[in-house]
Amino acid sequence: MKTLLNIAMLLFLSVNTQAQIWKKAQKAAQRGMEKTVERKVEKKASEKTEEAMDKVLEPENRKKSTKNPSSTVDQNQNKSSSAHHTRNPEVNGQLIFSDNFANTPLGDFPIGFTSSSGGSVTEVNDTRGLLFNPNTNMLIQTTDLPANFALEFDLTLENVPPSLYNTFFNVYVQQNKTLKHNDPKNKYGAVGFSLWGDKNDHQIDLFNKKTAYEIKERIPYNLNKNIIDQTSSWVILRNGNRLQLYINGKKIADSPNLLEGMKANSINFRLNGTKREENHRFIISSVKVTAIKEDLRSQLIEKGILSTSEIYFASGSDQIQNESFALLNDIANIIKDEKSTFLITGHTDSDGDEKSNLELSKNRADNVKKYLQSKGVPSHKLQTDGKGEKEPVASNNTADGKAQNRRVVFTKL
């Protein structure tokens, strides 16, 4: 009897234990299923979030195909041609004028411009631009321009054949704030192109109008490949008398004396020709004017002196820091082919004793020379000196003044 009771007890415990194990297994399985569902939901939500962020963070300057149904351009071809454009030089400085036409209703004329024949804001490349009416001058409304500035804009041509008689597009950097670019009292320098003549024989034109003489340059340029029926990116740099033109990241023109003898006070776009009934469309977008620093070549070669506080050294050291290399590379590229000799002079602030600062300034100049040599500048074209703290250009009582005094000066001999 006892044996039977023991067996019964063991069976009861075994069944109860198995039931508990089964319940635990069921709960574990349920928790696993819940976690799997949670992971799938989280993954799906993450994918949706990433997709939304990609749209928000999509580069603003990505060019897409035109929405104009009358355009004869193949959309995929237009995307491809824009995607292969390289970047224009980065422009840094104080912004003077900017208009992406987002605040101007479609069909209206923007308040930042004046036109001789009108125009209207239209959609282009998933953004907005200013469509030129035929035979019009378009003047940017700005204050007097500085001696050094950059003009940036995108130019879109839609439904424009590569050969169109009496049609040209020019950008005038002019002395008078007038819509008449051909005013006898107006001096200017200009760049542009025409669609006259053979469609396979295109060029970029540079010219000016001054009292003494004219400069005219004609630079062969494939408009079909780079401008016709697509969007091209333009940067025009004015540095004193010099005017440089970049299109789609490539330097197209560099004229050192194009603006000599004139003061640039305004920018005037001129479109001549086109026919409204044939839906020829010239559109500018993303227009910016920025005050920039005088370019290095002008200072080094033309003026013969460049003083910079943008060559950085570790505190109390003659070791050049990495952020200085880009500037030094530009300097090396300018002077390595020059016949002149250049003196490199180091300067310090007043921190530390005078004797140590004098030695430090000489060592810094020597290291600048060594770096330029490593970039191809012949050693015999470079001399060095150091002035320590003896020739400050600002007060050593402020951090900003000290930063100005820590400088390197290049002098053409």
Tab-separated table of N, CA, C and O in Angstrom, residues 108-181:
chain	number	residue	atom	x	y	z
A	108	ASP	N	5.323	86.099	-60.737
A	108	ASP	CA	5.636	87.474	-60.342
A	108	ASP	C	7.100	87.802	-60.635
A	108	ASP	O	7.916	86.916	-60.879
A	109	PHE	N	7.418	89.096	-60.535
A	109	PHE	CA	8.795	89.545	-60.733
A	109	PHE	C	9.409	89.831	-59.359
A	109	PHE	O	8.795	90.497	-58.520
A	110	PRO	N	10.653	89.355	-59.091
A	110	PRO	CA	11.257	89.522	-57.754
A	110	PRO	C	11.671	90.962	-57.485
A	110	PRO	O	12.112	91.672	-58.390
A	111	ILE	N	11.563	91.381	-56.229
A	111	ILE	CA	11.854	92.772	-55.870
A	111	ILE	C	13.350	93.068	-55.869
A	111	ILE	O	13.753	94.226	-55.876
A	112	GLY	N	14.208	92.045	-55.881
A	112	GLY	CA	15.652	92.267	-55.843
A	112	GLY	C	16.269	92.571	-57.192
A	112	GLY	O	17.485	92.736	-57.283
A	113	PHE	N	15.444	92.677	-58.229
A	113	PHE	CA	15.945	92.906	-59.579
A	113	PHE	C	15.172	94.042	-60.250
A	113	PHE	O	14.046	94.354	-59.880
A	114	THR	N	15.807	94.633	-61.264
A	114	THR	CA	15.144	95.582	-62.152
A	114	THR	C	15.358	95.099	-63.576
A	114	THR	O	16.449	94.643	-63.924
A	115	SER	N	14.336	95.197	-64.419
A	115	SER	CA	14.434	94.678	-65.772
A	115	SER	C	13.948	95.692	-66.797
A	115	SER	O	13.030	96.477	-66.522
A	116	SER	N	14.565	95.669	-67.971
A	116	SER	CA	14.135	96.556	-69.049
A	116	SER	C	12.940	95.997	-69.806
A	116	SER	O	12.166	96.745	-70.392
A	117	SER	N	12.794	94.657	-69.814
A	117	SER	CA	11.692	94.049	-70.565
A	117	SER	C	10.910	93.021	-69.748
A	117	SER	O	10.070	92.317	-70.294
A	118	GLY	N	11.208	92.927	-68.473
A	118	GLY	CA	10.431	92.052	-67.604
A	118	GLY	C	10.929	90.624	-67.566
A	118	GLY	O	11.869	90.223	-68.252
A	119	GLY	N	10.266	89.845	-66.748
A	119	GLY	CA	10.562	88.438	-66.538
A	119	GLY	C	9.614	87.922	-65.478
A	119	GLY	O	8.756	88.657	-64.982
A	120	SER	N	9.740	86.668	-65.103
A	120	SER	CA	8.835	86.102	-64.103
A	120	SER	C	9.482	84.919	-63.417
A	120	SER	O	10.334	84.231	-63.998
A	121	VAL	N	9.089	84.680	-62.175
A	121	VAL	CA	9.589	83.531	-61.425
A	121	VAL	C	8.857	82.278	-61.903
A	121	VAL	O	7.637	82.268	-62.055
A	122	THR	N	9.631	81.231	-62.154
A	122	THR	CA	9.085	79.987	-62.683
A	122	THR	C	9.717	78.802	-61.973
A	122	THR	O	10.726	78.952	-61.265
A	123	GLU	N	9.141	77.631	-62.135
A	123	GLU	CA	9.717	76.417	-61.563
A	123	GLU	C	10.823	75.897	-62.464
A	123	GLU	O	10.688	75.882	-63.693
A	124	VAL	N	11.924	75.466	-61.848
A	124	VAL	CA	13.035	74.888	-62.589
A	124	VAL	C	13.813	73.971	-61.658
A	124	VAL	O	14.133	74.333	-60.536
A	125	ASN	N	14.070	72.735	-62.095
A	125	ASN	CA	14.871	71.781	-61.307
A	125	ASN	C	14.368	71.611	-59.887
A	125	ASN	O	15.139	71.603	-58.928
A	126	ASP	N	13.050	71.489	-59.724
A	126	ASP	CA	12.432	71.314	-58.410
A	126	ASP	C	12.686	72.489	-57.482
A	126	ASP	O	12.626	72.344	-56.252
A	127	THR	N	13.039	73.635	-58.035
A	127	THR	CA	13.177	74.854	-57.243
A	127	THR	C	12.573	75.993	-58.065
A	127	THR	O	11.692	75.757	-58.891
A	128	ARG	N	13.020	77.224	-57.835
A	128	ARG	CA	12.489	78.355	-58.592
A	128	ARG	C	13.617	79.170	-59.194
A	128	ARG	O	14.713	79.230	-58.647
A	129	GLY	N	13.326	79.796	-60.321
A	129	GLY	CA	14.299	80.650	-60.979
A	129	GLY	C	13.603	81.823	-61.637
A	129	GLY	O	12.371	81.913	-61.674
A	130	LEU	N	14.414	82.735	-62.179
A	130	LEU	CA	13.908	83.929	-62.842
A	130	LEU	C	14.012	83.746	-64.344
A	130	LEU	O	15.115	83.644	-64.902
A	131	LEU	N	12.873	83.678	-65.004
A	131	LEU	CA	12.794	83.499	-66.447
A	131	LEU	C	12.894	84.857	-67.138
A	131	LEU	O	12.134	85.784	-66.827
A	132	PHE	N	13.839	84.991	-68.088
A	132	PHE	CA	14.045	86.236	-68.818
A	132	PHE	C	13.030	86.364	-69.952
A	132	PHE	O	12.826	85.407	-70.709
A	133	ASN	N	12.444	87.536	-70.073
A	133	ASN	CA	11.725	87.842	-71.295
A	133	ASN	C	12.730	88.105	-72.410
A	133	ASN	O	13.875	88.482	-72.140
A	134	PRO	N	12.331	87.929	-73.673
A	134	PRO	CA	13.276	88.193	-74.763
A	134	PRO	C	13.789	89.629	-74.751
A	134	PRO	O	13.072	90.556	-74.374
A	135	ASN	N	15.050	89.796	-75.121
A	135	ASN	CA	15.667	91.119	-75.283
A	135	ASN	C	15.533	91.974	-74.027
A	135	ASN	O	14.897	93.025	-74.024
A	136	THR	N	16.155	91.499	-72.944
A	136	THR	CA	16.033	92.219	-71.682
A	136	THR	C	17.373	92.351	-70.979
A	136	THR	O	18.255	91.505	-71.117
A	137	ASN	N	17.535	93.432	-70.245
A	137	ASN	CA	18.614	93.602	-69.273
A	137	ASN	C	18.035	93.370	-67.893
A	137	ASN	O	16.932	93.826	-67.584
A	138	MET	N	18.773	92.667	-67.035
A	138	MET	CA	18.314	92.328	-65.690
A	138	MET	C	19.373	92.792	-64.696
A	138	MET	O	20.476	92.246	-64.639
A	139	LEU	N	19.043	93.806	-63.918
A	139	LEU	CA	19.997	94.436	-63.002
A	139	LEU	C	19.729	93.983	-61.569
A	139	LEU	O	18.599	94.043	-61.089
A	140	ILE	N	20.785	93.506	-60.875
A	140	ILE	CA	20.650	93.143	-59.466
A	140	ILE	C	20.628	94.417	-58.618
A	140	ILE	O	21.467	95.301	-58.795
A	141	GLN	N	19.686	94.489	-57.693
A	141	GLN	CA	19.585	95.649	-56.816
A	141	GLN	C	20.513	95.480	-55.610
A	141	GLN	O	20.187	94.774	-54.654
A	142	THR	N	21.694	96.062	-55.677
A	142	THR	CA	22.658	95.991	-54.580
A	142	THR	C	23.239	97.373	-54.338
A	142	THR	O	23.098	98.284	-55.154
A	143	THR	N	23.931	97.515	-53.207
A	143	THR	CA	24.722	98.712	-52.965
A	143	THR	C	25.982	98.621	-53.825
A	143	THR	O	26.186	97.641	-54.543
A	144	ASP	N	26.821	99.655	-53.763
A	144	ASP	CA	28.067	99.612	-54.540
A	144	ASP	C	28.845	98.350	-54.201
A	144	ASP	O	28.965	97.959	-53.039
A	145	LEU	N	29.401	97.720	-55.206
A	145	LEU	CA	30.124	96.470	-55.015
A	145	LEU	C	31.537	96.731	-54.510
A	145	LEU	O	32.158	97.731	-54.877
A	146	PRO	N	32.088	95.826	-53.693
A	146	PRO	CA	33.462	95.984	-53.215
A	146	PRO	C	34.466	95.683	-54.324
A	146	PRO	O	34.112	95.191	-55.396
A	147	ALA	N	35.735	95.957	-54.046
A	147	ALA	CA	36.784	95.707	-55.041
A	147	ALA	C	36.948	94.225	-55.336
A	147	ALA	O	37.412	93.848	-56.415
A	148	ASN	N	36.536	93.378	-54.394
A	148	ASN	CA	36.671	91.935	-54.571
A	148	ASN	C	35.340	91.272	-54.214
A	148	ASN	O	34.870	91.395	-53.078
A	149	PHE	N	34.749	90.582	-55.176
A	149	PHE	CA	33.477	89.913	-54.899
A	149	PHE	C	33.322	88.701	-55.801
A	149	PHE	O	34.030	88.535	-56.800
A	150	ALA	N	32.358	87.837	-55.427
A	150	ALA	CA	32.011	86.654	-56.218
A	150	ALA	C	30.540	86.720	-56.580
A	150	ALA	O	29.697	87.011	-55.735
A	151	LEU	N	30.238	86.444	-57.835
A	151	LEU	CA	28.862	86.295	-58.309
A	151	LEU	C	28.639	84.825	-58.629
A	151	LEU	O	29.372	84.247	-59.433
A	152	GLU	N	27.641	84.220	-57.987
A	152	GLU	CA	27.302	82.824	-58.230
A	152	GLU	C	25.862	82.724	-58.732
A	152	GLU	O	24.974	83.387	-58.200
A	153	PHE	N	25.646	81.881	-59.726
A	153	PHE	CA	24.280	81.621	-60.178
A	153	PHE	C	24.262	80.360	-61.024
A	153	PHE	O	25.302	79.920	-61.547
A	154	ASP	N	23.081	79.765	-61.146
A	154	ASP	CA	22.861	78.660	-62.068
A	154	ASP	C	22.100	79.196	-63.272
A	154	ASP	O	21.187	80.020	-63.131
A	155	LEU	N	22.471	78.710	-64.437
A	155	LEU	CA	21.818	79.119	-65.677
A	155	LEU	C	21.207	77.886	-66.336
A	155	LEU	O	21.907	76.915	-66.613
A	156	THR	N	19.898	77.946	-66.564
A	156	THR	CA	19.196	76.833	-67.197
A	156	THR	C	18.656	77.270	-68.551
A	156	THR	O	17.966	78.288	-68.646
A	157	LEU	N	18.981	76.504	-69.579
A	157	LEU	CA	18.435	76.736	-70.910
A	157	LEU	C	17.486	75.593	-71.240
A	157	LEU	O	17.866	74.421	-71.153
A	158	GLU	N	16.256	75.953	-71.583
A	158	GLU	CA	15.253	74.960	-71.953
A	158	GLU	C	14.733	75.264	-73.354
A	158	GLU	O	14.411	76.401	-73.677
A	159	ASN	N	14.655	74.213	-74.160
A	159	ASN	CA	14.114	74.333	-75.511
A	159	ASN	C	14.882	75.355	-76.344
A	159	ASN	O	14.302	76.087	-77.147
A	160	VAL	N	16.207	75.403	-76.132
A	160	VAL	CA	17.062	76.348	-76.854
A	160	VAL	C	17.954	75.570	-77.813
A	160	VAL	O	18.759	74.742	-77.371
A	161	PRO	N	17.848	75.802	-79.097
A	161	PRO	CA	18.715	75.102	-80.062
A	161	PRO	C	20.142	75.608	-79.975
A	161	PRO	O	20.387	76.744	-79.548
A	162	PRO	N	21.126	74.814	-80.387
A	162	PRO	CA	22.536	75.210	-80.276
A	162	PRO	C	22.938	76.299	-81.258
A	162	PRO	O	24.002	76.882	-81.113
A	163	SER	N	22.103	76.572	-82.243
A	163	SER	CA	22.378	77.654	-83.171
A	163	SER	C	21.109	78.497	-83.306
A	163	SER	O	20.097	78.020	-83.808
A	164	LEU	N	21.166	79.713	-82.812
A	164	LEU	CA	19.990	80.593	-82.796
A	164	LEU	C	20.440	82.000	-83.140
A	164	LEU	O	21.122	82.670	-82.356
A	165	TYR	N	20.108	82.445	-84.317
A	165	TYR	CA	20.628	83.708	-84.846
A	165	TYR	C	20.307	84.879	-83.923
A	165	TYR	O	19.205	85.009	-83.394
A	166	ASN	N	21.302	85.747	-83.747
A	166	ASN	CA	21.164	87.000	-83.007
A	166	ASN	C	20.798	86.787	-81.532
A	166	ASN	O	20.157	87.623	-80.907
A	167	THR	N	21.227	85.652	-80.978
A	167	THR	CA	20.949	85.369	-79.568
A	167	THR	C	22.256	85.265	-78.800
A	167	THR	O	23.149	84.516	-79.182
A	168	PHE	N	22.349	86.038	-77.698
A	168	PHE	CA	23.522	85.939	-76.828
A	168	PHE	C	23.121	86.217	-75.386
A	168	PHE	O	22.094	86.846	-75.108
A	169	PHE	N	23.956	85.734	-74.464
A	169	PHE	CA	23.762	85.934	-73.031
A	169	PHE	C	25.073	86.448	-72.459
A	169	PHE	O	26.108	85.807	-72.590
A	170	ASN	N	25.029	87.633	-71.838
A	170	ASN	CA	26.230	88.245	-71.261
A	170	ASN	C	25.973	88.673	-69.818
A	170	ASN	O	24.845	89.007	-69.441
A	171	VAL	N	27.043	88.694	-69.031
A	171	VAL	CA	27.001	89.228	-67.668
A	171	VAL	C	27.969	90.398	-67.609
A	171	VAL	O	29.170	90.226	-67.829
A	172	TYR	N	27.439	91.580	-67.311
A	172	TYR	CA	28.239	92.801	-67.283
A	172	TYR	C	28.557	93.192	-65.838
A	172	TYR	O	27.659	93.288	-64.996
A	173	VAL	N	29.833	93.392	-65.556
A	173	VAL	CA	30.264	94.042	-64.316
A	173	VAL	C	30.520	95.489	-64.702
A	173	VAL	O	31.507	95.794	-65.372
A	174	GLN	N	29.610	96.384	-64.310
A	174	GLN	CA	29.606	97.707	-64.897
A	174	GLN	C	29.733	98.815	-63.865
A	174	GLN	O	29.468	98.618	-62.679
A	175	GLN	N	30.135	99.984	-64.358
A	175	GLN	CA	30.398	101.123	-63.474
A	175	GLN	C	29.122	101.851	-63.071
A	175	GLN	O	28.966	102.269	-61.931
A	176	ASN	N	28.194	102.026	-64.004
A	176	ASN	CA	26.965	102.754	-63.718
A	176	ASN	C	25.813	101.799	-63.423
A	176	ASN	O	25.730	100.718	-63.996
A	177	LYS	N	24.908	102.230	-62.552
A	177	LYS	CA	23.737	101.421	-62.229
A	177	LYS	C	22.641	101.723	-63.244
A	177	LYS	O	21.638	102.375	-62.953
A	178	THR	N	22.853	101.222	-64.443
A	178	THR	CA	21.944	101.500	-65.535
A	178	THR	C	21.549	100.215	-66.229
A	178	THR	O	22.329	99.257	-66.291
A	179	LEU	N	20.332	100.176	-66.766
A	179	LEU	CA	19.883	99.030	-67.532
A	179	LEU	C	20.436	99.052	-68.954
A	179	LEU	O	20.355	98.062	-69.667
A	180	LYS	N	20.996	100.198	-69.345
A	180	LYS	CA	21.557	100.313	-70.681
A	180	LYS	C	23.046	99.964	-70.638
A	180	LYS	O	23.885	100.808	-70.340
A	181	HIS	N	23.352	98.719	-70.929
A	181	HIS	CA	24.758	98.301	-70.885
A	181	HIS	C	25.588	99.043	-71.925
A	181	HIS	O	26.797	99.192	-71.774
